[in-house]
């Protein structure tokens, strides 16, 4: 019996099976997406253990790593960047060539800063470093670079409640 004949004879069963398979695949994908953005997952890498530990002491510990470290412009950009950064992190983990003190690249700095502004937009109009609102140029990390990870691996940054 050919596939066409089988599908015609069992159309409803094939559609139900395809739907069930789709739901299972989407469910597994959604679960992995959620798990792979958590501090617990990110902290499993040797190079990220200190960052994950200090993050869990910070005032942002209820957030996922991806809230700060991935773009939230649109879903396609989010998943492309998640895949790209995941591959880069995996490469460096396998090569064991992460530096002792991980620093944000210029692109990552902009992404984290944009996410600060995205989450804290309601309060940003009142931010003054000298005279005018947002006079730091909107660079949150200029003053708050130690919020989520502290100044060393033993502390979780300054507390902002």
Coordinates of N, CA, C and O in Angstrom, one line a residue:
X1 N 0.8 -1.2 0.0 CA 0.0 0.0 0.0 C 0.9 1.2 0.0 O 1.8 1.4 0.8
X2 N 0.6 2.2 -0.9 CA 1.4 3.4 -1.0 C 1.0 4.4 0.1 O -0.1 4.3 0.7
X3 N 1.8 5.4 0.3 CA 1.5 6.4 1.3 C 0.3 7.2 1.0 O -0.5 7.5 1.9
X4 N 0.0 7.4 -0.3 CA -1.1 8.2 -0.7 C -2.4 7.4 -0.3 O -3.4 7.9 0.2
X5 N -2.4 6.1 -0.6 CA -3.6 5.2 -0.3 C -3.8 5.1 1.2 O -4.9 5.2 1.7
X6 N -2.6 5.0 1.9 CA -2.7 4.9 3.4 C -3.3 6.2 4.0 O -4.2 6.1 4.8
X7 N -2.9 7.3 3.5 CA -3.4 8.6 4.0 C -4.9 8.8 3.7 O -5.7 9.2 4.5
X8 N -5.3 8.4 2.5 CA -6.7 8.5 2.1 C -7.6 7.6 2.9 O -8.7 8.0 3.3
X9 N -7.1 6.4 3.2 CA -7.8 5.5 4.0 C -7.9 5.8 5.5 O -8.9 5.6 6.1
X10 N -6.9 6.5 5.9 CA -6.8 6.8 7.4 C -6.5 8.3 7.6 O -5.7 8.7 8.4
X11 N -7.2 9.2 6.9 CA -7.0 10.6 6.9 C -7.1 11.2 8.3 O -6.2 11.9 8.8
X12 N -8.2 10.9 9.0 CA -8.4 11.4 10.3 C -7.3 11.0 11.3 O -6.7 11.8 12.1
X13 N -6.9 9.7 11.2 CA -5.9 9.2 12.1 C -4.5 9.9 11.8 O -3.7 10.2 12.7
X14 N -4.2 10.1 10.5 CA -3.0 10.7 10.1 C -2.9 12.2 10.6 O -1.9 12.6 11.1
X15 N -4.1 12.9 10.4 CA -4.1 14.2 10.9 C -4.0 14.3 12.4 O -3.3 15.2 12.9
X16 N -4.7 13.5 13.1 CA -4.6 13.5 14.6 C -3.2 13.1 15.0 O -2.6 13.8 16.0
X17 N -2.5 12.2 14.4 CA -1.2 11.8 14.7 C -0.2 12.9 14.4 O 0.7 13.2 15.2
X18 N -0.4 13.6 13.3 CA 0.5 14.8 13.0 C 0.3 15.9 14.0 O 1.3 16.5 14.4
X19 N -0.9 16.1 14.4 CA -1.2 17.2 15.3 C -0.6 16.8 16.7 O 0.1 17.7 17.3
X20 N -0.7 15.6 17.1 CA -0.1 15.2 18.4 C 1.4 15.3 18.3 O 2.0 15.8 19.3
X21 N 2.0 14.9 17.2 CA 3.4 15.0 17.1 C 3.9 16.4 17.1 O 4.9 16.8 17.8
X22 N 3.1 17.3 16.5 CA 3.4 18.7 16.5 C 3.4 19.3 17.9 O 4.2 20.1 18.3
X23 N 2.4 19.0 18.6 CA 2.2 19.4 20.0 C 3.4 19.0 20.9 O 3.9 19.7 21.6
X24 N 3.8 17.7 20.7 CA 4.9 17.2 21.5 C 6.2 17.9 21.1 O 6.9 18.3 22.0
X25 N 6.5 18.1 19.8 CA 7.7 18.8 19.4 C 7.7 20.2 19.9 O 8.7 20.7 20.4
X26 N 6.6 20.9 19.8 CA 6.5 22.3 20.3 C 6.7 22.3 21.8 O 7.3 23.3 22.3
X27 N 6.1 21.4 22.5 CA 6.2 21.4 24.0 C 7.7 21.1 24.4 O 8.2 21.8 25.3
X28 N 8.3 20.2 23.8 CA 9.7 19.9 24.1 C 10.6 21.1 23.8 O 11.5 21.5 24.5
X29 N 10.3 21.8 22.6 CA 11.1 23.0 22.2 C 10.9 24.1 23.2 O 11.8 24.8 23.6
X30 N 9.6 24.3 23.6 CA 9.3 25.4 24.6 C 10.0 25.1 25.9 O 10.6 26.0 26.6
X31 N 10.0 23.8 26.3 CA 10.6 23.5 27.6 C 12.1 23.7 27.5 O 12.7 24.3 28.4
X32 N 12.7 23.3 26.4 CA 14.2 23.5 26.3 C 14.5 25.0 26.2 O 15.5 25.4 26.8
X33 N 13.7 25.7 25.5 CA 13.9 27.2 25.4 C 13.9 27.8 26.8 O 14.7 28.7 27.1
X34 N 13.0 27.4 27.6 CA 12.9 28.0 28.9 C 14.0 27.6 29.8 O 14.6 28.4 30.5
X35 N 14.4 26.3 29.8 CA 15.4 25.8 30.6 C 16.8 26.4 30.2 O 17.6 26.7 31.0
X36 N 17.0 26.5 28.9 CA 18.3 26.9 28.4 C 18.6 28.4 28.6 O 19.7 28.9 28.3
X37 N 17.7 29.2 29.2 CA 17.9 30.6 29.5 C 18.1 30.8 31.0 O 18.2 32.0 31.4
X38 N 18.0 29.8 31.8 CA 18.1 29.9 33.2 C 19.5 30.0 33.8 O 20.4 29.5 33.2
X39 N 19.7 30.6 34.9 CA 21.0 30.7 35.5 C 21.5 29.3 35.9 O 22.7 29.1 35.8
X40 N 20.7 28.4 36.2 CA 21.1 27.0 36.5 C 21.7 26.4 35.3 O 22.7 25.7 35.4
X41 N 21.1 26.6 34.1 CA 21.6 26.0 32.9 C 22.9 26.7 32.5 O 23.9 26.0 32.2
X42 N 22.9 28.0 32.5 CA 24.1 28.8 32.1 C 25.2 28.5 33.0 O 26.4 28.5 32.6
X43 N 25.0 28.3 34.3 CA 26.0 28.0 35.3 C 26.6 26.6 35.2 O 27.6 26.3 35.9
X44 N 26.1 25.7 34.4 CA 26.7 24.4 34.2 C 28.0 24.4 33.5 O 28.8 23.5 33.7
X45 N 28.2 25.5 32.7 CA 29.5 25.6 32.0 C 30.6 26.0 33.0 O 30.3 26.9 33.9
X46 N 31.8 25.5 32.9 CA 32.9 25.8 33.8 C 33.1 27.3 33.9 O 33.3 27.8 35.0
X47 N 33.1 28.0 32.8 CA 33.5 29.4 32.8 C 32.4 30.3 33.4 O 32.7 31.4 33.7
X48 N 31.2 29.8 33.4 CA 30.0 30.6 33.9 C 29.6 30.4 35.3 O 28.7 31.0 35.8
X49 N 30.3 29.4 36.0 CA 29.9 29.1 37.4 C 30.0 30.3 38.3 O 29.1 30.6 39.1
X50 N 31.0 31.1 38.2 CA 31.1 32.3 39.1 C 30.1 33.4 38.7 O 29.5 34.0 39.6
X51 N 29.8 33.6 37.4 CA 28.8 34.5 37.0 C 27.4 34.1 37.5 O 26.6 34.9 38.0
X52 N 27.1 32.8 37.4 CA 25.8 32.3 37.9 C 25.7 32.4 39.4 O 24.6 32.8 39.9
X53 N 26.8 32.1 40.1 CA 26.7 32.2 41.6 C 26.5 33.6 42.0 O 25.7 33.9 42.9
X54 N 27.3 34.6 41.4 CA 27.1 36.0 41.8 C 25.7 36.5 41.4 O 25.1 37.3 42.1
X55 N 25.2 36.1 40.3 CA 23.9 36.5 39.8 C 22.8 36.1 40.8 O 21.9 36.8 41.1
X56 N 23.0 34.9 41.4 CA 22.0 34.3 42.3 C 21.9 35.1 43.6 O 21.0 35.0 44.4
X57 N 22.9 36.0 43.8 CA 22.9 36.9 45.0 C 22.4 38.3 44.7 O 22.3 39.1 45.6
X58 N 22.2 38.5 43.4 CA 21.8 39.9 43.0 C 20.3 40.2 43.2 O 19.5 39.3 43.4
X59 N 20.0 41.5 43.0 CA 18.6 41.9 43.1 C 17.8 41.5 41.8 O 16.6 41.5 41.8
X60 N 18.5 41.0 40.8 CA 17.9 40.5 39.6 C 17.8 39.0 39.5 O 17.4 38.4 38.5
X61 N 18.0 38.3 40.6 CA 18.1 36.8 40.6 C 16.8 36.1 40.2 O 16.8 35.0 39.8
X62 N 15.7 36.8 40.1 CA 14.4 36.2 39.7 C 14.2 36.3 38.2 O 13.2 35.8 37.7
X63 N 15.2 36.9 37.5 CA 15.1 37.0 36.0 C 15.9 35.8 35.4 O 16.7 35.1 36.1
X64 N 15.7 35.6 34.2 CA 16.4 34.6 33.4 C 17.6 35.3 32.8 O 17.6 36.5 32.5
X65 N 18.7 34.6 32.5 CA 19.9 35.2 31.9 C 19.5 35.9 30.6 O 20.1 36.9 30.2
X66 N 18.6 35.2 29.8 CA 18.3 35.7 28.5 C 17.5 37.1 28.5 O 17.5 37.8 27.5
X67 N 17.0 37.4 29.7 CA 16.3 38.7 29.8 C 17.3 39.9 29.6 O 16.9 40.9 29.0
X68 N 18.5 39.7 30.0 CA 19.6 40.7 29.8 C 20.5 40.5 28.6 O 20.9 41.4 27.9
X69 N 20.8 39.2 28.4 CA 21.8 38.8 27.4 C 21.3 38.5 26.0 O 22.2 38.1 25.2
X70 N 20.1 38.6 25.7 CA 19.6 38.4 24.3 C 18.7 39.6 23.9 O 18.0 40.2 24.8
X71 N 18.6 39.8 22.6 CA 17.8 40.9 22.1 C 16.3 40.5 22.2 O 16.0 39.4 22.1
X72 N 15.4 41.5 22.4 CA 14.0 41.2 22.5 C 13.2 42.0 21.4 O 12.1 42.3 21.6
X73 N 13.9 42.4 20.3 CA 13.3 43.1 19.2 C 12.1 42.3 18.6 O 11.0 42.8 18.5
X74 N 12.5 41.1 18.2 CA 11.5 40.2 17.6 C 11.9 38.8 17.8 O 13.1 38.5 18.1
X75 N 11.0 37.9 17.6 CA 11.3 36.5 17.9 C 12.4 35.9 17.0 O 13.2 35.1 17.5
X76 N 12.4 36.2 15.7 CA 13.4 35.7 14.8 C 14.8 36.1 15.3 O 15.7 35.3 15.4
X77 N 15.0 37.4 15.5 CA 16.3 37.9 16.0 C 16.7 37.3 17.3 O 17.8 36.9 17.5
X78 N 15.7 37.1 18.2 CA 16.0 36.5 19.5 C 16.5 35.1 19.3 O 17.6 34.7 19.9
X79 N 15.9 34.2 18.5 CA 16.3 32.8 18.4 C 17.6 32.7 17.6 O 18.4 31.9 17.9
X80 N 17.8 33.6 16.6 CA 19.0 33.6 15.8 C 20.2 33.9 16.8 O 21.3 33.3 16.7
X81 N 20.0 34.9 17.6 CA 21.1 35.3 18.5 C 21.3 34.3 19.6 O 22.4 34.0 20.0
X82 N 20.2 33.7 20.1 CA 20.3 32.6 21.1 C 21.2 31.4 20.5 O 22.0 30.9 21.2
X83 N 20.9 31.1 19.3 CA 21.7 30.0 18.6 C 23.1 30.4 18.4 O 24.0 29.6 18.7
X84 N 23.3 31.6 17.9 CA 24.7 32.1 17.7 C 25.5 32.1 19.0 O 26.6 31.6 19.1
X85 N 25.0 32.8 20.0 CA 25.7 32.9 21.3 C 25.9 31.5 21.9 O 26.9 31.3 22.6
X86 N 24.9 30.7 21.8 CA 25.0 29.3 22.3 C 26.2 28.5 21.7 O 26.9 27.9 22.4
X87 N 26.3 28.7 20.4 CA 27.4 28.0 19.7 C 28.7 28.6 20.0 O 29.7 27.9 20.2
X88 N 28.8 29.9 20.2 CA 30.1 30.6 20.6 C 30.4 30.1 22.0 O 31.6 29.8 22.2
X89 N 29.5 30.1 22.9 CA 29.7 29.7 24.3 C 30.2 28.2 24.3 O 31.1 27.9 25.0
X90 N 29.5 27.4 23.5 CA 29.9 26.0 23.5 C 31.3 25.8 23.0 O 32.1 25.0 23.5
X91 N 31.7 26.5 21.9 CA 33.0 26.5 21.3 C 34.1 26.8 22.4 O 35.0 26.1 22.6
X92 N 33.8 28.0 23.1 CA 34.8 28.4 24.1 C 34.9 27.5 25.3 O 35.9 27.3 25.9
X93 N 33.7 26.9 25.6 CA 33.7 25.9 26.7 C 34.5 24.7 26.3 O 35.3 24.2 27.1
X94 N 34.3 24.2 25.1 CA 35.1 23.0 24.7 C 36.6 23.3 24.5 O 37.4 22.4 24.9
X95 N 36.9 24.5 24.1 CA 38.3 24.8 23.9 C 39.0 25.3 25.3 O 40.2 25.4 25.3
X96 N 38.1 25.5 26.3 CA 38.6 26.0 27.6 C 39.4 27.2 27.5 O 40.5 27.4 28.1
X97 N 39.0 28.2 26.6 CA 39.8 29.4 26.4 C 39.0 30.7 26.9 O 39.4 31.7 26.4
X98 N 38.0 30.5 27.7 CA 37.4 31.7 28.3 C 38.4 32.4 29.2 O 39.2 31.8 29.9
X99 N 38.4 33.8 29.2 CA 39.4 34.5 30.1 C 38.9 34.3 31.5 O 37.7 34.0 31.7
X100 N 39.7 34.6 32.5 CA 39.4 34.5 33.9 C 38.2 35.4 34.2 O 37.4 35.1 35.0
X101 N 38.3 36.6 33.7 CA 37.2 37.6 33.9 C 36.6 37.9 32.6 O 37.1 38.6 31.7
X102 N 35.4 37.4 32.4 CA 34.6 37.6 31.2 C 34.1 39.0 31.1 O 33.5 39.5 32.0
X103 N 34.3 39.6 29.9 CA 33.9 41.0 29.7 C 32.9 41.0 28.5 O 33.0 40.2 27.6
X104 N 31.9 41.9 28.6 CA 31.0 42.0 27.5 C 31.6 42.7 26.3 O 32.4 43.6 26.4
X105 N 31.3 42.1 25.1 CA 31.8 42.8 23.9 C 31.0 44.0 23.7 O 30.0 44.3 24.4
X106 N 31.4 44.9 22.7 CA 30.6 46.1 22.5 C 29.2 45.8 22.1 O 28.3 46.5 22.6
X107 N 29.0 44.8 21.2 CA 27.6 44.5 20.9 C 26.8 44.0 22.1 O 25.6 44.3 22.2
X108 N 27.4 43.1 22.9 CA 26.7 42.6 24.1 C 26.4 43.7 25.1 O 25.4 43.7 25.7
X109 N 27.3 44.7 25.2 CA 27.1 45.8 26.1 C 25.9 46.6 25.6 O 25.0 46.9 26.5
X110 N 25.7 46.8 24.3 CA 24.6 47.5 23.8 C 23.3 46.7 24.0 O 22.3 47.3 24.4
X111 N 23.4 45.4 23.8 CA 22.2 44.6 24.0 C 21.7 44.6 25.5 O 20.6 44.7 25.8
X112 N 22.7 44.4 26.4 CA 22.3 44.5 27.8 C 21.8 45.8 28.2 O 20.7 45.9 28.9
X113 N 22.4 46.9 27.7 CA 21.9 48.2 28.0 C 20.5 48.4 27.5 O 19.6 49.0 28.1
X114 N 20.2 48.0 26.2 CA 18.9 48.1 25.6 C 17.9 47.4 26.5 O 16.7 47.8 26.7
X115 N 18.3 46.2 27.1 CA 17.3 45.5 27.9 C 17.1 46.1 29.2 O 16.0 46.0 29.8
X116 N 18.1 46.8 29.8 CA 17.9 47.6 31.0 C 16.8 48.7 30.7 O 15.9 48.8 31.5
X117 N 17.0 49.4 29.6 CA 16.0 50.4 29.2 C 14.6 49.8 28.9 O 13.6 50.4 29.3
X118 N 14.6 48.6 28.4 CA 13.3 48.0 28.1 C 12.5 47.7 29.4 O 11.4 48.0 29.5
X119 N 13.2 47.1 30.3 CA 12.6 46.7 31.6 C 12.3 47.9 32.5 O 11.3 47.9 33.3
X120 N 13.2 48.9 32.5 CA 13.1 50.0 33.4 C 12.6 51.3 32.8 O 12.9 52.4 33.3
X121 N 11.9 51.2 31.7 CA 11.5 52.4 30.9 C 10.6 53.3 31.7 O 10.6 54.5 31.6
X122 N 9.8 52.8 32.6 CA 8.9 53.6 33.4 C 9.6 54.6 34.3 O 9.1 55.7 34.6
X123 N 10.8 54.2 34.8 CA 11.5 55.1 35.7 C 12.6 55.9 35.0 O 13.2 56.7 35.7
X124 N 12.9 55.6 33.8 CA 14.1 56.3 33.1 C 13.9 57.8 32.9 O 14.9 58.5 32.8
X125 N 12.7 58.3 32.9 CA 12.5 59.7 32.7 C 13.0 60.5 33.9 O 13.2 61.7 33.8
X126 N 13.1 59.9 35.0 CA 13.6 60.6 36.2 C 15.1 60.4 36.5 O 15.6 60.7 37.6
X127 N 15.8 59.8 35.6 CA 17.2 59.5 35.8 C 18.0 60.7 35.4 O 17.9 61.2 34.3
X128 N 18.8 61.2 36.4 CA 19.7 62.4 36.2 C 21.0 62.1 36.8 O 21.1 61.8 38.0
X129 N 22.1 62.2 35.9 CA 23.4 62.0 36.5 C 24.0 63.4 36.8 O 24.7 63.6 37.7
X130 N 23.5 64.4 36.1 CA 23.9 65.8 36.4 C 22.7 66.7 36.4 O 22.2 67.0 37.4
X131 N 22.3 67.1 35.2 CA 21.1 68.1 35.2 C 19.9 67.6 34.4 O 18.8 67.9 34.7
X132 N 20.2 66.9 33.3 CA 19.1 66.5 32.4 C 18.7 65.1 32.5 O 19.6 64.2 32.7
X133 N 17.5 64.7 32.2 CA 17.1 63.3 32.2 C 17.9 62.6 31.1 O 18.1 63.1 30.0
X134 N 18.3 61.4 31.4 CA 19.1 60.6 30.5 C 20.3 61.2 30.0 O 20.8 61.0 28.9
X135 N 21.0 62.1 30.8 CA 22.2 62.8 30.4 C 23.4 61.9 30.3 O 24.5 62.3 30.0
X136 N 23.3 60.6 30.7 CA 24.4 59.7 30.6 C 24.4 59.1 29.1 O 25.2 58.3 28.8
X137 N 23.5 59.6 28.3 CA 23.4 59.0 26.9 C 22.6 57.7 26.9 O 22.6 57.0 26.0
X138 N 22.0 57.4 28.0 CA 21.2 56.2 28.1 C 22.0 55.0 28.3 O 21.6 53.9 28.1
X139 N 23.3 55.2 28.8 CA 24.2 54.0 29.0 C 24.1 53.7 30.5 O 24.8 54.2 31.4
X140 N 23.2 52.7 30.8 CA 22.9 52.3 32.2 C 24.2 51.7 32.8 O 24.4 51.8 34.0
X141 N 24.9 50.9 32.0 CA 26.1 50.2 32.5 C 27.2 51.2 32.9 O 28.2 50.7 33.5
X142 N 27.1 52.4 32.5 CA 28.1 53.4 32.8 C 28.2 53.5 34.4 O 29.3 53.6 34.9
X143 N 27.1 53.4 35.0 CA 27.0 53.5 36.5 C 26.6 52.2 37.2 O 27.0 52.0 38.3
X144 N 25.9 51.4 36.5 CA 25.3 50.2 37.1 C 25.9 48.8 36.5 O 25.2 47.8 36.5
X145 N 27.2 48.8 36.1 CA 27.7 47.6 35.5 C 27.8 46.5 36.5 O 28.0 45.3 36.1
X146 N 27.8 46.7 37.8 CA 28.0 45.7 38.8 C 26.7 45.2 39.4 O 26.7 44.4 40.4
X147 N 25.5 45.6 38.9 CA 24.2 45.2 39.4 C 24.0 43.7 39.5 O 23.6 43.2 40.5
X148 N 24.1 43.1 38.4 CA 23.8 41.7 38.3 C 24.8 40.7 38.7 O 24.5 39.6 39.1
X149 N 26.1 41.1 38.6 CA 27.2 40.1 38.9 C 28.2 40.5 39.9 O 29.1 39.8 40.2
X150 N 28.0 41.7 40.5 CA 28.9 42.2 41.5 C 30.3 42.6 41.0 O 30.6 42.5 39.8
X151 N 31.2 43.0 41.9 CA 32.5 43.4 41.5 C 33.5 42.3 41.6 O 34.6 42.4 41.1
X152 N 33.1 41.2 42.2 CA 33.9 39.9 42.1 C 32.9 38.8 42.2 O 31.7 38.9 42.4
X153 N 33.4 37.6 42.2 CA 32.6 36.4 42.1 C 32.0 36.0 43.5 O 31.2 35.1 43.5
X154 N 32.3 36.8 44.5 CA 31.7 36.4 45.8 C 30.5 37.3 46.2 O 29.9 37.0 47.2
X155 N 30.2 38.3 45.4 CA 29.1 39.1 45.7 C 28.2 39.3 44.5 O 28.6 39.1 43.4
X156 N 26.9 39.6 44.8 CA 25.9 39.7 43.8 C 25.6 41.1 43.3 O 24.5 41.4 42.9
X157 N 26.6 42.0 43.4 CA 26.4 43.4 43.0 C 25.6 44.2 44.0 O 25.3 43.7 45.1
X158 N 25.4 45.5 43.7 CA 24.7 46.3 44.6 C 23.2 46.0 44.6 O 22.7 45.5 43.6
X159 N 22.6 46.2 45.7 CA 21.1 45.8 45.8 C 20.3 47.1 45.5 O 20.5 48.1 46.0
X160 N 19.4 46.9 44.5 CA 18.5 48.0 44.2 C 17.1 47.4 44.4 O 16.6 46.6 43.6
X161 N 16.4 47.9 45.4 CA 15.1 47.3 45.7 C 14.0 48.3 45.3 O 14.2 49.5 45.4

